[in-house]
Short mmCIF file of C-alpha atoms and ligand atoms in Angstrom, two decimals:
data_model
loop_
_atom_site.label_atom_id
_atom_site.label_comp_id
_atom_site.label_asym_id
_atom_site.label_seq_id
_atom_site.Cartn_x
_atom_site.Cartn_y
_atom_site.Cartn_z
CA MET A 1 -39.04 5.74 -18.50
CA ASP A 2 -38.68 7.75 -14.81
CA TYR A 3 -38.00 5.60 -12.13
CA ASN A 4 -38.31 6.35 -8.34
CA LEU A 5 -35.95 8.07 -6.83
CA GLU A 6 -34.45 4.65 -4.42
CA THR A 7 -33.97 3.10 -7.60
CA VAL A 8 -31.61 5.93 -8.31
CA VAL A 9 -29.78 5.99 -5.20
CA SER A 10 -29.30 2.14 -5.44
CA TRP A 11 -28.09 1.54 -8.13
CA ALA A 12 -25.93 4.67 -7.76
CA LYS A 13 -24.85 3.00 -4.20
CA ARG A 14 -24.09 -0.55 -5.65
CA LYS A 15 -22.01 1.30 -8.74
CA TRP A 16 -19.48 3.25 -6.17
CA PHE A 17 -21.49 6.20 -7.80
CA VAL A 18 -21.69 8.05 -4.44
CA TYR A 19 -21.31 6.69 -0.43
CA PRO A 20 -23.25 7.40 2.13
CA GLY A 21 -20.81 9.80 4.15
CA SER A 22 -19.39 8.41 7.22
CA ASP A 23 -20.84 4.89 7.08
CA ILE A 24 -18.87 2.78 9.54
CA TYR A 25 -19.34 4.99 12.54
CA GLY A 26 -23.72 5.19 11.53
CA TRP A 27 -23.78 8.18 8.23
CA LEU A 28 -24.29 11.16 9.05
CA ALA A 29 -27.12 11.70 7.76
CA ASN A 30 -27.82 14.02 4.24
CA ALA A 31 -24.25 14.06 3.83
CA TRP A 32 -23.33 11.89 1.42
CA ASP A 33 -18.84 11.35 -0.88
CA LEU A 34 -18.23 10.63 -4.24
CA GLY A 35 -17.41 6.94 -5.27
CA PRO A 36 -14.91 6.26 -7.90
CA TYR A 37 -17.10 6.29 -10.48
CA GLY A 38 -19.28 9.56 -9.05
CA THR A 39 -15.59 11.52 -9.08
CA MET A 40 -15.04 11.04 -12.65
CA LEU A 41 -19.05 11.88 -12.99
CA ARG A 42 -18.38 16.32 -10.64
CA LYS A 43 -14.86 15.68 -13.33
CA ASN A 44 -16.45 15.86 -15.98
CA ILE A 45 -19.36 17.29 -15.36
CA LEU A 46 -17.12 20.20 -13.93
CA ASP A 47 -14.54 20.18 -17.17
CA SER A 48 -17.45 20.58 -19.62
CA TRP A 49 -18.65 23.51 -17.66
CA TYR A 50 -14.61 25.30 -17.17
CA GLN A 51 -14.55 24.78 -21.14
CA THR A 52 -17.33 25.81 -22.03
CA PHE A 53 -17.51 29.13 -19.82
CA THR A 54 -14.19 30.02 -19.09
CA GLN A 55 -11.79 28.40 -21.76
CA ARG A 56 -13.53 28.60 -25.01
CA ARG A 57 -14.73 33.04 -23.54
CA SER A 58 -12.41 35.51 -24.06
CA ASP A 59 -14.64 37.49 -21.47
CA ILE A 60 -14.05 34.69 -18.49
CA ILE A 61 -11.51 34.57 -16.12
CA PRO A 62 -11.40 31.96 -13.11
CA LEU A 63 -10.66 32.46 -9.67
CA ASP A 64 -10.13 30.14 -6.29
CA ALA A 65 -11.09 31.56 -3.23
CA ALA A 66 -10.93 31.04 0.34
CA ILE A 67 -14.05 29.57 2.46
CA LEU A 68 -13.15 31.16 4.67
CA MET A 69 -13.54 35.08 4.64
CA ASN A 70 -13.81 37.59 6.97
CA VAL A 71 -16.88 38.13 9.21
CA LYS A 72 -17.26 41.82 7.49
CA THR A 73 -18.01 40.47 4.15
CA TRP A 74 -21.70 38.28 6.01
CA GLU A 75 -22.21 41.92 7.06
CA ALA A 76 -21.28 43.12 3.99
CA SER A 77 -23.11 41.51 1.43
CA GLY A 78 -26.45 40.83 3.85
CA HIS A 79 -25.72 37.35 5.02
CA LEU A 80 -25.65 37.68 8.78
CA SER A 81 -29.40 39.10 8.59
CA ASN A 82 -31.39 38.31 5.49
CA PHE A 83 -30.02 34.33 4.67
CA SER A 84 -32.68 32.57 6.28
CA ASP A 85 -35.84 29.75 5.73
CA PRO A 86 -38.86 29.77 7.61
CA LEU A 87 -39.09 27.05 10.92
CA VAL A 88 -41.48 25.86 12.95
CA ASP A 89 -40.76 23.23 15.91
CA ASP A 90 -43.22 20.65 16.74
CA LYS A 91 -43.45 21.91 20.98
CA ASN A 92 -44.74 18.38 21.15
CA THR A 93 -40.89 16.82 20.39
CA GLY A 94 -39.40 19.63 20.52
CA GLU A 95 -38.22 18.57 16.50
CA ARG A 96 -37.93 21.64 13.35
CA PHE A 97 -39.48 21.79 10.67
CA ARG A 98 -38.48 24.27 7.58
CA VAL A 99 -42.45 25.20 6.89
CA ASP A 100 -42.74 25.79 3.03
CA LYS A 101 -40.92 21.94 2.68
CA ILE A 102 -44.11 20.65 4.56
CA ILE A 103 -45.93 22.57 2.87
CA GLU A 104 -44.19 21.72 -0.69
CA ASP A 105 -45.29 18.01 0.52
CA VAL A 106 -48.69 18.58 1.31
CA ILE A 107 -48.96 20.21 -1.94
CA GLU A 108 -47.21 17.32 -4.31
CA LYS A 109 -50.21 15.32 -2.70
CA PHE A 110 -52.99 17.53 -3.74
CA ARG A 111 -51.07 17.05 -7.72
CA LYS A 112 -52.13 13.23 -7.58
CA ASN A 113 -55.78 13.70 -7.96
CA LYS A 114 -55.82 17.82 -8.95
CA SER A 115 -54.86 19.62 -11.82
CA GLU A 116 -52.13 22.66 -11.05
CA GLU A 117 -54.85 25.14 -12.48
CA GLU A 118 -56.99 23.25 -8.96
CA ILE A 119 -54.87 23.57 -6.63
CA ILE A 120 -53.55 27.52 -7.74
CA ASN A 121 -57.59 28.09 -7.26
CA GLN A 122 -57.69 26.49 -4.00
CA LEU A 123 -54.22 28.04 -2.24
CA LYS A 124 -56.71 31.82 -3.32
CA GLU A 125 -59.53 30.32 -2.17
CA GLU A 126 -57.94 29.39 1.01
CA PHE A 127 -55.46 31.10 1.72
CA TRP A 128 -55.04 34.50 -0.62
CA VAL A 129 -52.13 32.91 -2.22
CA ASP A 130 -52.27 32.99 -6.59
CA ASN A 131 -48.46 29.81 -6.64
CA THR A 132 -47.65 26.69 -5.05
CA VAL A 133 -44.00 28.17 -4.49
CA PRO A 134 -44.25 28.50 -0.56
CA GLU A 135 -41.22 29.87 0.52
CA SER A 136 -43.23 32.79 -1.42
CA TRP A 137 -45.79 33.46 1.53
CA THR A 138 -46.34 35.65 4.04
CA PHE A 139 -46.00 33.63 7.21
CA GLU A 140 -49.30 33.76 7.69
CA GLN A 141 -50.32 32.45 4.80
CA MET A 142 -47.94 29.97 5.70
CA LYS A 143 -49.30 29.43 9.37
CA ALA A 144 -53.00 29.31 7.91
CA PHE A 145 -52.04 27.05 5.85
CA ILE A 146 -50.29 24.06 8.33
CA GLU A 147 -52.85 24.73 10.73
CA LYS A 148 -55.36 23.60 8.27
CA TYR A 149 -53.85 20.26 6.50
CA VAL A 150 -50.54 19.68 8.88
CA SER A 151 -52.08 19.07 11.89
CA LYS A 152 -49.94 15.40 12.38
CA ASN A 153 -46.25 15.59 13.24
CA PRO A 154 -44.80 13.94 9.52
CA ASN A 155 -41.86 12.26 11.75
CA ASN A 156 -43.84 10.44 13.55
CA TRP A 157 -47.66 10.66 12.69
CA LYS A 158 -48.82 11.97 16.53
CA GLU A 159 -50.81 15.34 16.58
CA ALA A 160 -48.18 18.05 16.72
CA ASN A 161 -48.09 21.36 18.65
CA TRP A 162 -46.64 23.54 15.90
CA THR A 163 -44.43 26.73 17.34
CA ASP A 164 -45.42 29.93 15.95
CA ILE A 165 -43.24 30.24 12.60
CA ARG A 166 -39.53 31.81 12.73
CA LYS A 167 -36.18 33.18 10.26
CA PHE A 168 -32.85 30.42 10.88
CA ASN A 169 -30.38 31.42 9.82
CA LEU A 170 -28.62 29.54 7.79
CA MET A 171 -25.02 30.58 7.63
CA PHE A 172 -22.89 27.13 9.12
CA LYS A 173 -20.78 28.38 11.86
CA THR A 174 -17.69 28.20 13.27
CA PHE A 175 -14.93 29.26 15.84
CA GLN A 176 -11.13 30.24 15.50
CA TRP A 177 -8.36 30.77 17.46
CA VAL A 178 -8.03 34.63 18.00
CA THR A 179 -5.60 33.88 20.86
CA GLU A 180 -4.77 30.87 23.10
CA ASP A 181 -8.17 30.90 25.19
CA ASN A 182 -10.08 33.08 22.47
CA THR A 183 -12.05 32.44 20.13
CA ALA A 184 -14.05 34.26 17.60
CA THR A 185 -16.83 32.95 14.88
CA ILE A 186 -16.62 32.77 11.55
CA TYR A 187 -19.06 31.16 8.75
CA LEU A 188 -18.32 29.06 6.14
CA ARG A 189 -19.16 30.37 2.99
CA PRO A 190 -22.43 30.03 1.74
CA GLU A 191 -22.12 31.36 -1.80
CA THR A 192 -18.77 31.35 -3.19
CA ALA A 193 -19.86 34.58 -4.69
CA GLN A 194 -18.85 36.44 -2.74
CA GLY A 195 -14.88 35.52 -2.98
CA ILE A 196 -15.85 37.04 -6.66
CA PHE A 197 -16.55 40.28 -5.42
CA VAL A 198 -14.08 41.11 -2.53
CA ASN A 199 -11.43 40.33 -5.16
CA PHE A 200 -13.08 42.28 -7.53
CA LYS A 201 -11.12 45.49 -7.41
CA ASN A 202 -7.59 42.66 -7.83
CA ILE A 203 -9.21 41.85 -10.52
CA LEU A 204 -9.75 45.28 -11.94
CA ASP A 205 -6.42 46.68 -11.00
CA THR A 206 -4.07 42.87 -12.57
CA MET A 207 -5.78 41.37 -15.64
CA ARG A 208 -6.84 45.05 -18.16
CA VAL A 209 -10.09 43.12 -18.23
CA LYS A 210 -13.29 44.81 -20.08
CA ILE A 211 -16.71 45.38 -19.56
CA PRO A 212 -18.56 42.95 -19.72
CA PHE A 213 -16.28 39.76 -18.16
CA GLY A 214 -17.14 37.81 -15.60
CA ILE A 215 -15.24 35.90 -13.06
CA SER A 216 -15.89 32.50 -12.28
CA GLN A 217 -15.28 30.03 -9.55
CA VAL A 218 -15.95 26.31 -8.75
CA GLY A 219 -15.98 25.36 -4.71
CA LYS A 220 -18.01 24.09 -1.80
CA SER A 221 -20.49 26.62 0.15
CA PHE A 222 -22.40 25.10 3.26
CA ARG A 223 -25.87 25.90 4.09
CA ASN A 224 -27.06 24.47 7.74
CA GLU A 225 -30.39 23.20 5.81
CA ILE A 226 -32.89 22.83 8.65
CA THR A 227 -34.14 19.69 6.44
CA PRO A 228 -31.88 18.38 4.05
CA TRP A 229 -33.38 15.98 1.44
CA ASN A 230 -33.84 13.87 -1.71
CA PHE A 231 -30.66 12.81 -1.65
CA LEU A 232 -27.81 14.99 -3.29
CA PHE A 233 -30.74 17.91 -3.90
CA ARG A 234 -30.22 19.72 -0.56
CA VAL A 235 -27.38 18.93 1.21
CA ARG A 236 -25.14 20.64 4.20
CA GLU A 237 -21.89 20.55 1.90
CA PHE A 238 -21.89 21.23 -1.50
CA GLU A 239 -20.71 23.07 -4.94
CA GLN A 240 -21.47 25.51 -6.67
CA MET A 241 -20.03 26.56 -10.41
CA GLU A 242 -20.75 30.92 -10.60
CA ILE A 243 -19.63 33.51 -12.32
CA GLU A 244 -19.97 37.30 -11.54
CA TYR A 245 -20.49 38.58 -15.31
CA PHE A 246 -19.91 42.71 -15.35
CA VAL A 247 -22.29 44.93 -17.21
CA GLU A 248 -22.71 48.22 -17.77
CA PRO A 249 -26.05 49.18 -15.64
CA GLU A 250 -28.45 49.41 -19.28
CA LYS A 251 -26.83 46.79 -20.91
CA ASP A 252 -28.72 44.07 -17.28
CA ALA A 253 -31.75 43.30 -19.45
CA PHE A 254 -29.81 41.95 -22.46
CA TYR A 255 -27.25 40.05 -20.92
CA PHE A 256 -29.66 38.39 -18.54
CA GLU A 257 -31.37 37.17 -21.62
CA ARG A 258 -28.32 35.92 -23.35
CA TRP A 259 -26.98 34.24 -20.10
CA LYS A 260 -30.60 31.92 -19.79
CA GLU A 261 -29.64 31.31 -23.46
CA ASP A 262 -26.19 30.59 -23.18
CA CYS A 263 -26.84 28.39 -19.61
CA TRP A 264 -30.20 26.40 -21.38
CA ALA A 265 -27.89 25.69 -24.35
CA TRP A 266 -24.97 23.74 -21.49
CA TRP A 267 -27.57 21.63 -20.02
CA THR A 268 -29.10 20.61 -23.74
CA GLU A 269 -26.28 20.29 -25.72
CA THR A 270 -23.18 19.94 -24.02
CA LEU A 271 -24.79 17.64 -20.61
CA TRP A 272 -27.42 16.14 -22.82
CA ILE A 273 -29.76 16.60 -20.16
CA ASN A 274 -33.08 15.37 -21.70
CA LYS A 275 -34.93 19.08 -22.92
CA GLU A 276 -38.59 17.03 -21.62
CA LYS A 277 -37.87 17.91 -18.39
CA LEU A 278 -35.87 21.15 -18.07
CA ARG A 279 -38.42 24.18 -18.06
CA PHE A 280 -37.35 28.51 -16.86
CA ARG A 281 -38.91 28.84 -13.99
CA ASP A 282 -39.36 33.03 -12.94
CA HIS A 283 -39.40 33.73 -9.57
CA GLU A 284 -42.17 35.54 -7.36
CA GLU A 285 -41.48 39.04 -6.73
CA ASP A 286 -41.53 37.53 -2.97
CA GLU A 287 -39.38 34.89 -3.07
CA LEU A 288 -36.71 36.70 -4.01
CA SER A 289 -33.14 36.75 -2.70
CA HIS A 290 -32.66 39.56 -1.16
CA TYR A 291 -29.23 40.45 -3.48
CA SER A 292 -31.53 39.81 -5.82
CA LYS A 293 -33.96 42.11 -9.08
CA GLY A 294 -35.50 39.54 -10.65
CA THR A 295 -34.04 35.65 -10.84
CA THR A 296 -34.93 32.86 -13.34
CA ASP A 297 -33.69 29.18 -12.13
CA VAL A 298 -33.65 26.14 -14.26
CA GLU A 299 -35.27 23.78 -13.53
CA TYR A 300 -35.12 19.45 -13.50
CA LYS A 301 -38.22 17.57 -13.03
CA PHE A 302 -37.20 15.45 -10.62
CA PRO A 303 -38.68 11.42 -9.26
CA TRP A 304 -40.07 13.79 -6.40
CA TRP A 305 -41.45 17.28 -8.50
CA TRP A 306 -39.63 20.10 -10.39
CA GLY A 307 -36.82 21.30 -8.25
CA GLU A 308 -34.27 24.36 -8.96
CA LEU A 309 -30.42 23.28 -10.88
CA GLN A 310 -29.10 26.54 -11.54
CA GLY A 311 -30.20 30.25 -10.31
CA ILE A 312 -29.90 33.28 -12.93
CA ALA A 313 -30.15 36.56 -10.94
CA ARG A 314 -30.23 39.73 -11.73
CA ARG A 315 -27.68 41.35 -8.66
CA TRP A 316 -27.31 44.36 -10.46
CA ASP A 317 -24.64 46.99 -7.79
CA TYR A 318 -26.12 45.26 -4.51
CA ASP A 319 -22.75 43.58 -3.71
CA LEU A 320 -20.11 45.98 -5.19
CA THR A 321 -21.76 48.72 -3.40
CA GLN A 322 -22.66 46.31 0.06
CA HIS A 323 -18.08 45.91 0.04
CA GLN A 324 -17.67 49.51 -0.97
CA LYS A 325 -19.50 51.32 1.69
CA HIS A 326 -18.27 48.48 4.64
CA SER A 327 -14.65 48.23 3.82
CA LEU A 328 -14.39 52.11 2.20
CA VAL A 329 -12.87 50.42 -0.77
CA ASN A 330 -13.77 51.72 -4.10
CA MET A 331 -15.72 49.65 -6.39
CA GLN A 332 -15.98 52.21 -8.94
CA TYR A 333 -14.76 50.52 -13.20
CA THR A 334 -13.49 53.25 -15.30
CA ASP A 335 -14.69 53.60 -18.90
CA PRO A 336 -11.31 53.59 -21.02
CA LYS A 337 -13.22 55.71 -23.54
CA THR A 338 -15.27 57.93 -22.08
CA GLY A 339 -13.80 57.95 -18.91
CA HIS A 340 -16.98 57.29 -17.16
CA ARG A 341 -16.86 55.26 -13.28
CA PHE A 342 -19.65 53.75 -12.49
CA ILE A 343 -20.06 50.81 -9.74
CA PRO A 344 -20.71 47.80 -12.53
CA TRP A 345 -24.07 45.89 -12.47
CA VAL A 346 -23.80 42.53 -12.21
CA ILE A 347 -25.97 39.04 -14.18
CA GLU A 348 -24.83 35.96 -11.60
CA PRO A 349 -25.38 32.43 -13.33
CA SER A 350 -24.94 30.23 -10.50
CA TRP A 351 -25.04 26.76 -11.15
CA GLY A 352 -25.00 23.16 -8.56
CA LEU A 353 -22.57 21.00 -9.47
CA THR A 354 -23.49 18.16 -6.66
CA ARG A 355 -27.32 19.07 -8.43
CA ALA A 356 -26.00 19.41 -11.46
CA ILE A 357 -25.01 15.12 -10.83
CA ALA A 358 -27.84 14.21 -8.94
CA THR A 359 -29.20 14.73 -12.10
CA ALA A 360 -26.77 13.19 -14.57
CA MET A 361 -27.81 10.28 -12.65
CA ILE A 362 -31.21 10.34 -12.92
CA ASP A 363 -31.11 11.45 -16.22
CA SER A 364 -29.46 8.77 -17.48
CA TYR A 365 -31.13 6.00 -15.57
CA ASP A 366 -32.90 3.09 -16.95
CA GLU A 367 -33.61 -0.17 -17.43
CA GLU A 368 -34.26 -1.87 -20.91
CA LYS A 369 -36.04 -5.66 -22.23
CA TYR A 370 -33.98 -7.09 -24.59
CA THR A 371 -34.02 -10.92 -26.44
CA ASP A 372 -30.91 -12.45 -25.27
CA PRO A 373 -30.28 -15.70 -28.82
CA LYS A 374 -29.43 -17.45 -25.72
CA TRP A 375 -30.78 -15.86 -23.12
CA ASN A 376 -34.12 -15.07 -24.21
CA GLU A 377 -35.85 -12.32 -22.83
CA GLN A 378 -33.49 -9.80 -20.65
CA THR A 379 -33.02 -6.86 -18.29
CA ARG A 380 -30.45 -4.09 -18.29
CA ILE A 381 -29.57 -1.70 -16.80
CA VAL A 382 -27.68 0.99 -19.45
CA SER A 383 -26.70 4.79 -18.37
CA ARG A 384 -27.45 6.58 -21.25
CA PHE A 385 -25.75 8.96 -20.90
CA HIS A 386 -22.98 11.22 -23.13
CA LYS A 387 -19.42 9.34 -23.82
CA ASN A 388 -18.65 13.37 -22.70
CA ILE A 389 -20.16 12.90 -19.79
CA ALA A 390 -19.31 8.66 -18.74
CA PRO A 391 -17.13 8.18 -16.16
CA ILE A 392 -15.21 5.33 -18.31
CA LYS A 393 -14.58 6.16 -21.87
CA PHE A 394 -13.59 3.13 -22.65
CA ALA A 395 -13.41 -1.53 -20.95
CA ILE A 396 -10.68 -2.51 -21.49
CA LEU A 397 -11.54 -6.63 -21.66
CA PRO A 398 -8.96 -9.17 -22.54
CA LEU A 399 -11.34 -12.32 -23.97
CA MET A 400 -9.51 -14.77 -21.71
CA GLU A 401 -7.20 -13.35 -18.34
CA LYS A 402 -5.28 -16.93 -18.41
CA LYS A 403 -3.97 -15.84 -22.13
CA GLN A 404 -1.26 -14.06 -21.19
CA GLU A 405 -0.31 -13.05 -25.45
CA LEU A 406 -4.13 -11.19 -24.59
CA VAL A 407 -3.70 -9.46 -21.63
CA ASP A 408 -0.12 -7.75 -22.94
CA ILE A 409 -2.07 -5.98 -25.81
CA ALA A 410 -4.98 -5.22 -23.56
CA ASP A 411 -1.85 -3.59 -21.12
CA LYS A 412 -0.98 -2.15 -24.54
CA ILE A 413 -4.41 -0.92 -25.17
CA PHE A 414 -4.91 0.60 -21.68
CA LEU A 415 -1.41 2.58 -21.88
CA ASP A 416 -1.90 4.09 -24.65
CA LEU A 417 -6.16 5.16 -24.76
CA SER A 418 -5.24 6.05 -20.90
CA LYS A 419 -3.05 9.12 -21.86
CA GLU A 420 -6.45 11.27 -23.75
CA PHE A 421 -9.11 8.24 -21.89
CA MET A 422 -10.83 7.00 -18.66
CA CYS A 423 -10.60 3.11 -19.61
CA GLU A 424 -10.87 0.91 -16.97
CA TYR A 425 -9.23 -2.76 -17.30
CA ASP A 426 -11.38 -5.76 -16.50
CA GLY A 427 -10.06 -9.19 -17.14
CA LYS A 428 -13.22 -11.17 -14.45
CA TRP A 429 -16.33 -13.60 -15.18
CA ASN A 430 -17.52 -14.07 -19.12
CA ILE A 431 -17.83 -11.31 -21.70
CA GLY A 432 -21.56 -11.11 -21.23
CA LYS A 433 -21.46 -10.01 -17.77
CA ARG A 434 -18.21 -7.67 -18.10
CA TYR A 435 -20.64 -5.99 -20.69
CA ARG A 436 -23.68 -5.86 -18.54
CA ARG A 437 -21.47 -4.09 -16.29
CA GLN A 438 -19.89 -1.27 -18.25
CA ASP A 439 -23.22 -0.37 -19.63
CA GLU A 440 -24.47 -0.23 -16.00
CA ILE A 441 -21.50 2.07 -15.55
CA TRP A 442 -22.21 4.34 -18.76
CA THR A 443 -19.00 2.83 -20.63
CA PRO A 444 -19.84 4.32 -23.89
CA PHE A 445 -17.53 1.25 -25.84
CA CYS A 446 -15.94 -2.03 -24.52
CA VAL A 447 -12.80 -3.15 -26.19
CA THR A 448 -12.49 -6.66 -26.38
CA ILE A 449 -9.21 -8.84 -27.32
CA ASP A 450 -9.21 -12.52 -28.46
CA PHE A 451 -7.31 -14.69 -30.38
CA ASP A 452 -7.58 -12.78 -33.90
CA THR A 453 -6.64 -9.83 -32.39
CA LEU A 454 -2.64 -11.74 -32.14
CA GLU A 455 -3.32 -12.26 -36.42
CA ASP A 456 -4.60 -8.57 -37.69
CA ASN A 457 -4.36 -6.67 -34.64
CA THR A 458 -7.98 -6.10 -34.45
CA VAL A 459 -10.09 -5.84 -31.45
CA THR A 460 -14.32 -5.81 -30.89
CA VAL A 461 -16.00 -2.73 -30.32
CA ARG A 462 -19.08 -3.47 -28.51
CA ASP A 463 -21.46 0.00 -28.42
CA ARG A 464 -23.53 0.67 -25.14
CA ASP A 465 -26.50 1.68 -26.28
CA SER A 466 -26.96 -0.03 -29.78
CA MET A 467 -25.59 -2.72 -28.23
CA ASN A 468 -24.16 -3.85 -31.94
CA GLN A 469 -20.96 -5.41 -32.22
CA ILE A 470 -17.69 -3.86 -35.39
CA ARG A 471 -14.36 -5.36 -35.33
CA VAL A 472 -11.54 -2.47 -36.08
CA LYS A 473 -8.00 -2.18 -36.31
CA ILE A 474 -6.57 -0.72 -32.54
CA LYS A 475 -4.67 2.15 -34.62
CA ASP A 476 -8.68 3.67 -34.89
CA LEU A 477 -10.10 2.92 -31.76
CA ARG A 478 -9.59 7.37 -31.23
CA ASP A 479 -11.61 6.98 -34.77
CA VAL A 480 -14.80 5.04 -33.14
CA TYR A 481 -14.43 7.42 -29.87
CA GLU A 482 -14.58 10.90 -31.56
CA ASN A 483 -16.83 9.72 -34.74
CA SER A 484 -18.77 7.01 -32.81
CA GLU A 485 -21.62 8.20 -35.28
CA LYS A 486 -19.65 6.82 -38.10
CA TYR A 487 -19.44 3.61 -36.94
CA PHE A 488 -22.43 2.23 -35.20
CA ASN A 489 -25.67 3.85 -35.76
N1 LIG B 1 -24.80 32.72 -5.53
C1 LIG B 1 -25.92 32.48 -5.81
C2 LIG B 1 -26.81 31.41 -5.54
O1 LIG B 1 -25.69 30.86 -4.04
P1 LIG B 1 -28.53 29.86 -4.74
O2 LIG B 1 -29.58 29.83 -5.88
O3 LIG B 1 -28.94 29.65 -3.56
O4 LIG B 1 -27.95 31.18 -5.17
C3 LIG B 1 -27.19 28.02 -6.49
O5 LIG B 1 -27.80 28.61 -4.74
C4 LIG B 1 -27.75 26.75 -6.68
O6 LIG B 1 -26.50 26.44 -5.66
C5 LIG B 1 -28.83 26.25 -6.90
O7 LIG B 1 -29.34 26.55 -8.14
C6 LIG B 1 -28.04 24.59 -6.19
O8 LIG B 1 -27.83 24.09 -7.22
C7 LIG B 1 -27.23 25.25 -5.32
N2 LIG B 1 -27.94 24.82 -4.33
C8 LIG B 1 -28.32 25.72 -3.49
N3 LIG B 1 -28.77 24.80 -2.09
C9 LIG B 1 -27.49 23.84 -2.07
C10 LIG B 1 -27.78 22.53 -1.19
N4 LIG B 1 -28.48 22.82 -0.50
N5 LIG B 1 -27.91 21.53 -1.80
C11 LIG B 1 -27.21 21.28 -2.95
N6 LIG B 1 -27.06 22.47 -3.96
C12 LIG B 1 -27.34 23.09 -3.24
#
């Protein structure tokens, strides 16, 4: 079942996955902090990505470059001149809006009573566009659309007086001291990728790599988004997990397809995001970033509409050539067999870690009706996420916290299992309430220590999804985690 965004966000806040940023000062709009469970979720997603795409790949090596980079990087990469979104101001209020976003909202309303095909036919007839991706339209087409369909300011619903559409650079500007009374402008990076490109020569000179090979990096990126929106989906500070994969130019198409397959497999078979809600979408020609010869996005069907989780781009030799031109450092690779020298082409799979966190929460949230023999029909909130990604793997629950001997065993189990697994100790409330609480935060297994445990070293393990309970020896708890299908089906 699908749930609206407000329901999921309210649960995520209540259950300590996220907090509004700078909450005690009334929030910094659209900034979010990860709470304890959000932090664990982030780590698990990141670990799974790192294991899949770096640890288990002999052709990919990691890097961790600085966020602040020499301004020449951004001149060379084209971000200073090209990295922008279209905006309009309402002259009546001075408010600024991202035009493609306003148009998307109107198209979303069309969708309530028209099919996608009907909408595209209408757009073709009225504005000569053949898609519902306003990012790919010309400024004239966007202007014509808002003149016809957006007469009101979306914030106050009063008549708007729109300016012409302009470009707005998304680079996050800041200043650093060069002398005591003089500052220089620098930028927070808008993508981690450039940290990889500027280190390409270092890697070539030090790591004995052979093409094809990739460099992976995880880190914060910053974009001065005009209209951040939809929870963690579009924020000004977010994390990316990126790989620049260097190939021979003639193999670019082959590796592009291969990367699409690898990425799809990660989303669906490692992270276990619902396949029915995922799709590939190729960028329209006019929508491509300035560095790309072709991009395919992995999109998820969010409660509001399809949204990008990841871009897979053919960056050809654009970046290395630009850096060679601006730095005068030779970026060529020499084929060890043939001696042929060339600038490699690049396939770039770029994942949004922050969006992956949001997607995990949205995709797994569920409310389930079940019959409790004592209380009849009940509803429980249960997040059915894969055990590998769940923040807590085992909840350790002594049946009665007043009984020290039960608590002692619980402590021992906690100490032992927590060497490998994130565990949570909980001794408060009745056992049913504790199960419900763990269901809400995804915990796959609850371990209850009771009076029989004192006799025979067995505990009750309760499975989140089936709610079935089994009795196992304490020493078998690891096996329950590893081979849960053997115990619960
Ligand atoms: N280096 C290529 C690059 O940065 P991108 O499509 O602009 O490509 C890659 O960004 C990913 O970063 C996106 O697919 C998305 O998941 C994430 N991302 C981009 N802007 C974001 C924002 N404002 N808030 C959250 N995530 C964002």
